[in-house]
PDB file of C-alpha atoms in Angstrom:
ATOM      1  CA  ASP A   1      10.588 -10.915   0.459  1.00  0.00           C
ATOM      2  CA  ALA A   2      12.279 -10.064  -2.840  1.00  0.00           C
ATOM      3  CA  LYS A   3      13.475  -6.498  -3.211  1.00  0.00           C
ATOM      4  CA  THR A   4      12.702  -3.964  -5.928  1.00  0.00           C
ATOM      5  CA  THR A   5      14.744  -0.950  -7.031  1.00  0.00           C
ATOM      6  CA  GLN A   6      13.224   2.151  -8.574  1.00  0.00           C
ATOM      7  CA  PRO A   7      14.529   5.618  -9.414  1.00  0.00           C
ATOM      8  CA  ASN A   8      13.704   8.135  -6.715  1.00  0.00           C
ATOM      9  CA  SER A   9      12.067  10.598  -9.071  1.00  0.00           C
ATOM     10  CA  MET A  10      11.091  11.190 -12.688  1.00  0.00           C
ATOM     11  CA  GLU A  11       9.631  14.065 -14.644  1.00  0.00           C
ATOM     12  CA  SER A  12       7.232  14.015 -17.525  1.00  0.00           C
ATOM     13  CA  ASN A  13       5.357  16.449 -19.711  1.00  0.00           C
ATOM     14  CA  GLU A  14       1.604  16.364 -19.850  1.00  0.00           C
ATOM     15  CA  GLU A  15       0.125  14.196 -22.604  1.00  0.00           C
ATOM     16  CA  GLU A  16       3.434  12.427 -23.235  1.00  0.00           C
ATOM     17  CA  PRO A  17       4.104   8.745 -22.450  1.00  0.00           C
ATOM     18  CA  VAL A  18       5.925   7.864 -19.253  1.00  0.00           C
ATOM     19  CA  HIS A  19       8.007   4.747 -18.658  1.00  0.00           C
ATOM     20  CA  LEU A  20       8.626   3.956 -14.992  1.00  0.00           C
ATOM     21  CA  PRO A  21      11.298   1.260 -14.550  1.00  0.00           C
ATOM     22  CA  CYS A  22      11.633  -1.291 -11.774  1.00  0.00           C
ATOM     23  CA  ASN A  23      14.449  -3.772 -11.174  1.00  0.00           C
ATOM     24  CA  HIS A  24      13.780  -6.999  -9.298  1.00  0.00           C
ATOM     25  CA  SER A  25      16.743  -9.230 -10.000  1.00  0.00           C
ATOM     26  CA  THR A  26      15.967 -11.649  -7.128  1.00  0.00           C
ATOM     27  CA  ILE A  27      12.383 -12.300  -8.214  1.00  0.00           C
ATOM     28  CA  SER A  28      11.225 -15.876  -7.699  1.00  0.00           C
ATOM     29  CA  GLY A  29       9.130 -17.929 -10.083  1.00  0.00           C
ATOM     30  CA  THR A  30       5.951 -17.447  -8.066  1.00  0.00           C
ATOM     31  CA  ASP A  31       6.285 -13.691  -7.537  1.00  0.00           C
ATOM     32  CA  TYR A  32       3.766 -11.436  -9.218  1.00  0.00           C
ATOM     33  CA  ILE A  33       4.741  -7.855 -10.052  1.00  0.00           C
ATOM     34  CA  HIS A  34       2.249  -5.332  -8.693  1.00  0.00           C
ATOM     35  CA  TRP A  35       2.165  -1.580  -9.081  1.00  0.00           C
ATOM     36  CA  TYR A  36       0.437   0.806  -6.735  1.00  0.00           C
ATOM     37  CA  ARG A  37       0.489   4.583  -6.717  1.00  0.00           C
ATOM     38  CA  GLN A  38      -0.122   7.143  -4.025  1.00  0.00           C
ATOM     39  CA  LEU A  39      -1.592  10.465  -5.032  1.00  0.00           C
ATOM     40  CA  PRO A  40      -0.895  13.429  -2.736  1.00  0.00           C
ATOM     41  CA  SER A  41      -2.789  13.254   0.555  1.00  0.00           C
ATOM     42  CA  GLN A  42      -4.377   9.892  -0.317  1.00  0.00           C
ATOM     43  CA  GLY A  43      -3.796   6.233   0.448  1.00  0.00           C
ATOM     44  CA  PRO A  44      -2.155   4.076  -2.208  1.00  0.00           C
ATOM     45  CA  GLU A  45      -4.265   2.654  -5.016  1.00  0.00           C
ATOM     46  CA  TYR A  46      -3.791  -0.394  -7.216  1.00  0.00           C
ATOM     47  CA  VAL A  47      -2.608   0.225 -10.763  1.00  0.00           C
ATOM     48  CA  ILE A  48      -1.811  -3.097 -12.416  1.00  0.00           C
ATOM     49  CA  HIS A  49      -0.150  -6.476 -11.891  1.00  0.00           C
ATOM     50  CA  GLY A  50       1.331  -9.285 -13.959  1.00  0.00           C
ATOM     51  CA  LEU A  51       3.384 -12.467 -13.859  1.00  0.00           C
ATOM     52  CA  THR A  52       5.145 -13.045 -17.188  1.00  0.00           C
ATOM     53  CA  SER A  53       3.171 -11.551 -20.035  1.00  0.00           C
ATOM     54  CA  ASN A  54       2.661  -7.872 -20.706  1.00  0.00           C
ATOM     55  CA  VAL A  55      -0.604  -6.552 -19.285  1.00  0.00           C
ATOM     56  CA  ASN A  56      -2.873  -3.665 -20.175  1.00  0.00           C
ATOM     57  CA  ASN A  57      -5.745  -2.030 -18.336  1.00  0.00           C
ATOM     58  CA  ARG A  58      -7.533   1.287 -18.498  1.00  0.00           C
ATOM     59  CA  MET A  59      -4.929   2.965 -16.301  1.00  0.00           C
ATOM     60  CA  ALA A  60      -1.624   1.689 -17.657  1.00  0.00           C
ATOM     61  CA  SER A  61       0.418  -1.049 -19.307  1.00  0.00           C
ATOM     62  CA  LEU A  62       2.964  -3.313 -17.672  1.00  0.00           C
ATOM     63  CA  ALA A  63       5.887  -4.563 -19.727  1.00  0.00           C
ATOM     64  CA  ILE A  64       7.800  -7.452 -18.139  1.00  0.00           C
ATOM     65  CA  ALA A  65      11.260  -8.446 -19.307  1.00  0.00           C
ATOM     66  CA  GLU A  66      11.681 -11.957 -20.649  1.00  0.00           C
ATOM     67  CA  ASP A  67      13.941 -12.928 -17.713  1.00  0.00           C
ATOM     68  CA  ARG A  68      11.511 -11.163 -15.323  1.00  0.00           C
ATOM     69  CA  LYS A  69      14.351  -9.333 -13.611  1.00  0.00           C
ATOM     70  CA  SER A  70      12.863  -5.983 -14.548  1.00  0.00           C
ATOM     71  CA  SER A  71       9.573  -4.414 -15.553  1.00  0.00           C
ATOM     72  CA  THR A  72       8.266  -1.085 -16.777  1.00  0.00           C
ATOM     73  CA  LEU A  73       5.010   0.646 -15.972  1.00  0.00           C
ATOM     74  CA  ILE A  74       3.825   2.649 -18.957  1.00  0.00           C
ATOM     75  CA  LEU A  75       1.425   5.556 -18.706  1.00  0.00           C
ATOM     76  CA  HIS A  76       0.458   6.218 -22.301  1.00  0.00           C
ATOM     77  CA  ARG A  77      -0.502   9.867 -21.922  1.00  0.00           C
ATOM     78  CA  ALA A  78       0.438  11.457 -18.624  1.00  0.00           C
ATOM     79  CA  THR A  79      -2.000  13.905 -17.099  1.00  0.00           C
ATOM     80  CA  LEU A  80      -1.500  16.242 -14.166  1.00  0.00           C
ATOM     81  CA  ARG A  81      -3.575  13.832 -12.119  1.00  0.00           C
ATOM     82  CA  ASP A  82      -0.928  11.121 -12.644  1.00  0.00           C
ATOM     83  CA  ALA A  83       1.545  13.013 -10.443  1.00  0.00           C
ATOM     84  CA  ALA A  84       2.096  10.545  -7.615  1.00  0.00           C
ATOM     85  CA  VAL A  85       4.561   8.157  -6.013  1.00  0.00           C
ATOM     86  CA  TYR A  86       4.585   4.865  -7.913  1.00  0.00           C
ATOM     87  CA  TYR A  87       5.499   1.673  -6.087  1.00  0.00           C
ATOM     88  CA  CYS A  88       6.637  -1.568  -7.689  1.00  0.00           C
ATOM     89  CA  ILE A  89       5.912  -4.499  -5.356  1.00  0.00           C
ATOM     90  CA  LEU A  90       6.524  -8.237  -5.593  1.00  0.00           C
ATOM     91  CA  ARG A  91       3.880 -10.546  -4.160  1.00  0.00           C
ATOM     92  CA  ASP A  92       4.209 -14.282  -3.809  1.00  0.00           C
ATOM     93  CA  GLY A  93       1.407 -15.856  -5.794  1.00  0.00           C
ATOM     94  CA  GLY A  94       0.977 -18.444  -3.077  1.00  0.00           C
ATOM     95  CA  ASN A  95       0.434 -15.783  -0.446  1.00  0.00           C
ATOM     96  CA  GLN A  96      -3.103 -14.505  -0.485  1.00  0.00           C
ATOM     97  CA  GLY A  97      -2.500 -12.175   2.397  1.00  0.00           C
ATOM     98  CA  GLY A  98      -2.748  -8.434   2.633  1.00  0.00           C
ATOM     99  CA  LYS A  99       0.928  -7.828   3.311  1.00  0.00           C
ATOM    100  CA  LEU A 100       2.499  -5.412   0.837  1.00  0.00           C
ATOM    101  CA  ILE A 101       6.181  -4.576   1.113  1.00  0.00           C
ATOM    102  CA  PHE A 102       6.644  -1.038  -0.173  1.00  0.00           C
ATOM    103  CA  GLY A 103      10.008   0.307  -1.280  1.00  0.00           C
ATOM    104  CA  GLN A 104      10.758   3.999  -1.652  1.00  0.00           C
ATOM    105  CA  GLY A 105       8.930   4.260  -4.960  1.00  0.00           C
ATOM    106  CA  THR A 106       9.345   6.733  -7.797  1.00  0.00           C
ATOM    107  CA  GLU A 107       7.938  10.208  -7.378  1.00  0.00           C
ATOM    108  CA  LEU A 108       6.528  11.237 -10.748  1.00  0.00           C
ATOM    109  CA  SER A 109       5.991  14.910 -11.466  1.00  0.00           C
ATOM    110  CA  VAL A 110       4.026  15.987 -14.541  1.00  0.00           C
ATOM    111  CA  LYS A 111       4.595  19.385 -16.097  1.00  0.00           C
ATOM    112  CA  PRO A 112       1.835  21.167 -18.011  1.00  0.00           C
TER     113      PRO A 112
ATOM    114  CA  LYS B   1     -20.113   1.151  -2.704  1.00  0.00           C
ATOM    115  CA  ALA B   2     -18.531   3.037   0.184  1.00  0.00           C
ATOM    116  CA  GLY B   3     -14.758   2.947   0.385  1.00  0.00           C
ATOM    117  CA  VAL B   4     -12.550   2.184   3.354  1.00  0.00           C
ATOM    118  CA  THR B   5     -13.200   4.609   6.172  1.00  0.00           C
ATOM    119  CA  GLN B   6     -10.859   5.481   9.010  1.00  0.00           C
ATOM    120  CA  THR B   7     -11.585   7.390  12.166  1.00  0.00           C
ATOM    121  CA  PRO B   8     -10.483   9.732  13.450  1.00  0.00           C
ATOM    122  CA  ARG B   9      -8.727  11.482  10.579  1.00  0.00           C
ATOM    123  CA  TYR B  10      -6.474  13.513  12.871  1.00  0.00           C
ATOM    124  CA  LEU B  11      -5.301  12.908  16.391  1.00  0.00           C
ATOM    125  CA  ILE B  12      -2.923  14.637  18.765  1.00  0.00           C
ATOM    126  CA  LYS B  13      -1.594  12.772  21.799  1.00  0.00           C
ATOM    127  CA  THR B  14       1.223  13.188  24.270  1.00  0.00           C
ATOM    128  CA  ARG B  15       4.051  10.798  25.039  1.00  0.00           C
ATOM    129  CA  GLY B  16       3.065   7.916  27.276  1.00  0.00           C
ATOM    130  CA  GLN B  17      -0.599   7.962  26.303  1.00  0.00           C
ATOM    131  CA  GLN B  18      -2.309   5.249  24.321  1.00  0.00           C
ATOM    132  CA  VAL B  19      -4.417   5.577  21.197  1.00  0.00           C
ATOM    133  CA  THR B  20      -6.987   3.505  19.336  1.00  0.00           C
ATOM    134  CA  LEU B  21      -7.612   3.921  15.626  1.00  0.00           C
ATOM    135  CA  SER B  22     -10.563   2.460  13.765  1.00  0.00           C
ATOM    136  CA  CYS B  23     -10.971   1.106  10.253  1.00  0.00           C
ATOM    137  CA  SER B  24     -14.171   0.047   8.492  1.00  0.00           C
ATOM    138  CA  PRO B  25     -13.481  -2.050   5.387  1.00  0.00           C
ATOM    139  CA  ILE B  26     -15.409  -2.091   2.149  1.00  0.00           C
ATOM    140  CA  SER B  27     -18.580  -4.129   2.543  1.00  0.00           C
ATOM    141  CA  GLY B  28     -17.826  -7.794   1.915  1.00  0.00           C
ATOM    142  CA  HIS B  29     -14.098  -7.481   2.491  1.00  0.00           C
ATOM    143  CA  ARG B  30     -12.854  -9.704   5.279  1.00  0.00           C
ATOM    144  CA  SER B  31      -9.175  -8.808   5.330  1.00  0.00           C
ATOM    145  CA  VAL B  32      -7.883  -5.611   6.943  1.00  0.00           C
ATOM    146  CA  SER B  33      -4.231  -4.624   6.936  1.00  0.00           C
ATOM    147  CA  TRP B  34      -2.554  -1.738   8.725  1.00  0.00           C
ATOM    148  CA  TYR B  35       0.426   0.338   7.608  1.00  0.00           C
ATOM    149  CA  GLN B  36       2.504   3.116   9.097  1.00  0.00           C
ATOM    150  CA  GLN B  37       3.831   5.848   6.828  1.00  0.00           C
ATOM    151  CA  THR B  38       6.581   8.244   7.893  1.00  0.00           C
ATOM    152  CA  PRO B  39       8.876  10.473   5.815  1.00  0.00           C
ATOM    153  CA  GLY B  40      11.933   8.561   6.974  1.00  0.00           C
ATOM    154  CA  GLN B  41      10.790   4.945   6.759  1.00  0.00           C
ATOM    155  CA  GLY B  42       8.115   5.180   4.087  1.00  0.00           C
ATOM    156  CA  LEU B  43       5.194   2.763   4.108  1.00  0.00           C
ATOM    157  CA  GLN B  44       5.669  -0.144   6.503  1.00  0.00           C
ATOM    158  CA  PHE B  45       3.356  -3.076   7.061  1.00  0.00           C
ATOM    159  CA  LEU B  46       2.099  -3.469  10.631  1.00  0.00           C
ATOM    160  CA  PHE B  47      -0.280  -6.442  10.585  1.00  0.00           C
ATOM    161  CA  GLU B  48      -3.164  -8.082   8.807  1.00  0.00           C
ATOM    162  CA  TYR B  49      -6.386  -9.466  10.214  1.00  0.00           C
ATOM    163  CA  PHE B  50      -8.656 -11.926   8.460  1.00  0.00           C
ATOM    164  CA  SER B  51     -11.691 -13.597   9.990  1.00  0.00           C
ATOM    165  CA  GLU B  52     -10.847 -12.022  13.360  1.00  0.00           C
ATOM    166  CA  THR B  53      -7.382 -13.617  13.423  1.00  0.00           C
ATOM    167  CA  GLN B  54      -4.007 -11.979  12.903  1.00  0.00           C
ATOM    168  CA  ARG B  55      -2.554 -13.568   9.771  1.00  0.00           C
ATOM    169  CA  ASN B  56       0.593 -11.540   9.112  1.00  0.00           C
ATOM    170  CA  LYS B  57       2.731  -9.335  11.297  1.00  0.00           C
ATOM    171  CA  GLY B  58       5.372  -6.761  10.476  1.00  0.00           C
ATOM    172  CA  ASN B  59       8.438  -5.851  12.475  1.00  0.00           C
ATOM    173  CA  PHE B  60       6.965  -3.525  15.093  1.00  0.00           C
ATOM    174  CA  PRO B  61       7.207  -3.655  18.888  1.00  0.00           C
ATOM    175  CA  GLY B  62       4.472  -5.181  21.001  1.00  0.00           C
ATOM    176  CA  ARG B  63       3.140  -1.699  21.818  1.00  0.00           C
ATOM    177  CA  PHE B  64       1.367  -1.945  18.475  1.00  0.00           C
ATOM    178  CA  SER B  65      -1.594  -4.279  18.551  1.00  0.00           C
ATOM    179  CA  GLY B  66      -4.838  -4.778  16.745  1.00  0.00           C
ATOM    180  CA  ARG B  67      -8.025  -6.717  16.586  1.00  0.00           C
ATOM    181  CA  GLN B  68     -10.832  -7.434  14.214  1.00  0.00           C
ATOM    182  CA  PHE B  69     -14.503  -7.779  14.981  1.00  0.00           C
ATOM    183  CA  SER B  70     -17.048 -10.171  13.525  1.00  0.00           C
ATOM    184  CA  ASN B  71     -18.279  -7.461  11.133  1.00  0.00           C
ATOM    185  CA  SER B  72     -14.681  -7.166   9.810  1.00  0.00           C
ATOM    186  CA  ARG B  73     -14.152  -3.717  11.316  1.00  0.00           C
ATOM    187  CA  SER B  74     -10.693  -3.428  12.793  1.00  0.00           C
ATOM    188  CA  GLU B  75      -9.019  -1.378  15.476  1.00  0.00           C
ATOM    189  CA  MET B  76      -5.364  -0.668  16.016  1.00  0.00           C
ATOM    190  CA  ASN B  77      -3.963   0.276  19.399  1.00  0.00           C
ATOM    191  CA  VAL B  78      -0.651   1.866  20.268  1.00  0.00           C
ATOM    192  CA  SER B  79       0.267   1.973  23.946  1.00  0.00           C
ATOM    193  CA  THR B  80       2.874   4.132  25.661  1.00  0.00           C
ATOM    194  CA  LEU B  81       3.198   6.492  22.730  1.00  0.00           C
ATOM    195  CA  GLU B  82       6.635   7.724  21.692  1.00  0.00           C
ATOM    196  CA  LEU B  83       7.518  10.760  19.592  1.00  0.00           C
ATOM    197  CA  GLY B  84       8.561   8.422  16.778  1.00  0.00           C
ATOM    198  CA  ASP B  85       5.040   7.044  16.532  1.00  0.00           C
ATOM    199  CA  SER B  86       3.947  10.252  14.827  1.00  0.00           C
ATOM    200  CA  ALA B  87       2.871   9.065  11.413  1.00  0.00           C
ATOM    201  CA  LEU B  88       0.066   8.516   8.964  1.00  0.00           C
ATOM    202  CA  TYR B  89      -1.630   5.222   9.759  1.00  0.00           C
ATOM    203  CA  LEU B  90      -3.326   3.617   6.796  1.00  0.00           C
ATOM    204  CA  CYS B  91      -5.587   0.654   6.664  1.00  0.00           C
ATOM    205  CA  ALA B  92      -6.445  -1.401   3.610  1.00  0.00           C
ATOM    206  CA  SER B  93      -9.120  -3.973   2.980  1.00  0.00           C
ATOM    207  CA  SER B  94      -9.367  -6.794   0.471  1.00  0.00           C
ATOM    208  CA  LEU B  95     -11.451  -9.833  -0.373  1.00  0.00           C
ATOM    209  CA  ARG B  96      -8.488 -12.170   0.215  1.00  0.00           C
ATOM    210  CA  LEU B  97      -9.773 -14.770  -2.228  1.00  0.00           C
ATOM    211  CA  ALA B  98      -8.029 -18.123  -2.131  1.00  0.00           C
ATOM    212  CA  GLY B  99      -6.340 -18.994  -5.413  1.00  0.00           C
ATOM    213  CA  SER B 100      -6.285 -15.397  -6.628  1.00  0.00           C
ATOM    214  CA  SER B 101      -3.077 -13.607  -7.523  1.00  0.00           C
ATOM    215  CA  TYR B 102      -4.963 -10.339  -7.494  1.00  0.00           C
ATOM    216  CA  ASN B 103      -6.318  -9.497  -4.037  1.00  0.00           C
ATOM    217  CA  GLU B 104      -6.277  -5.776  -4.682  1.00  0.00           C
ATOM    218  CA  GLN B 105      -5.782  -3.763  -1.546  1.00  0.00           C
ATOM    219  CA  PHE B 106      -8.136  -0.801  -1.134  1.00  0.00           C
ATOM    220  CA  PHE B 107      -6.674   1.852   1.120  1.00  0.00           C
ATOM    221  CA  GLY B 108      -8.433   4.335   3.331  1.00  0.00           C
ATOM    222  CA  PRO B 109      -7.413   7.999   3.667  1.00  0.00           C
ATOM    223  CA  GLY B 110      -5.451   7.364   6.840  1.00  0.00           C
ATOM    224  CA  THR B 111      -5.317   8.743  10.370  1.00  0.00           C
ATOM    225  CA  ARG B 112      -2.684  11.393  10.979  1.00  0.00           C
ATOM    226  CA  LEU B 113      -1.298  10.856  14.500  1.00  0.00           C
ATOM    227  CA  THR B 114       0.881  13.500  16.108  1.00  0.00           C
ATOM    228  CA  VAL B 115       2.644  12.679  19.370  1.00  0.00           C
ATOM    229  CA  LEU B 116       3.866  15.662  21.385  1.00  0.00           C
TER     230      LEU B 116
END
């Protein structure tokens, strides 16, 4: 399974945008980039995923580099509720299974 | 729609005992995966069950086992408990649709196991 690298922690101010980076230099052509987050005392939850093009949903945006060796999760206006550990995960598009390989993730703290 | 439920939420056992944890997936979901979360190792994949068959397995000793029933509910068993098995055990369910790159995993709240 391809590996991802994320900063251990980041800080943000409430209502400001947050850019969470992820490096995945060994990504293969069939790997999708998924993001999950884990709020305190909860199980992880899905945030967004993409293959090549940038993606937007109600929670966040995902910007994928042209060479796909890195990506950035963008929270447009951070709230206190966005304080969580964010995980960047690669999933083989041909693998429909439930196996997720979590790295250490980025712990995001949001200051009021 | 009810989310993923796990029982019990908290459990205390002693070394050498065995434990069984239960997971009820979201209605209609046929895939259940199990994860172990510890401060030192983070979130680690244990195994996945789909249609009552183990489909994926992580790198854990044979003391960790599981099964899935015809109603998709799953149980995880750990035999001969060790202190290092103290962890939060999470299960996740998904539709596991063929041809989909999505297959969002929905996680339960976890079972906190403490081994004394």
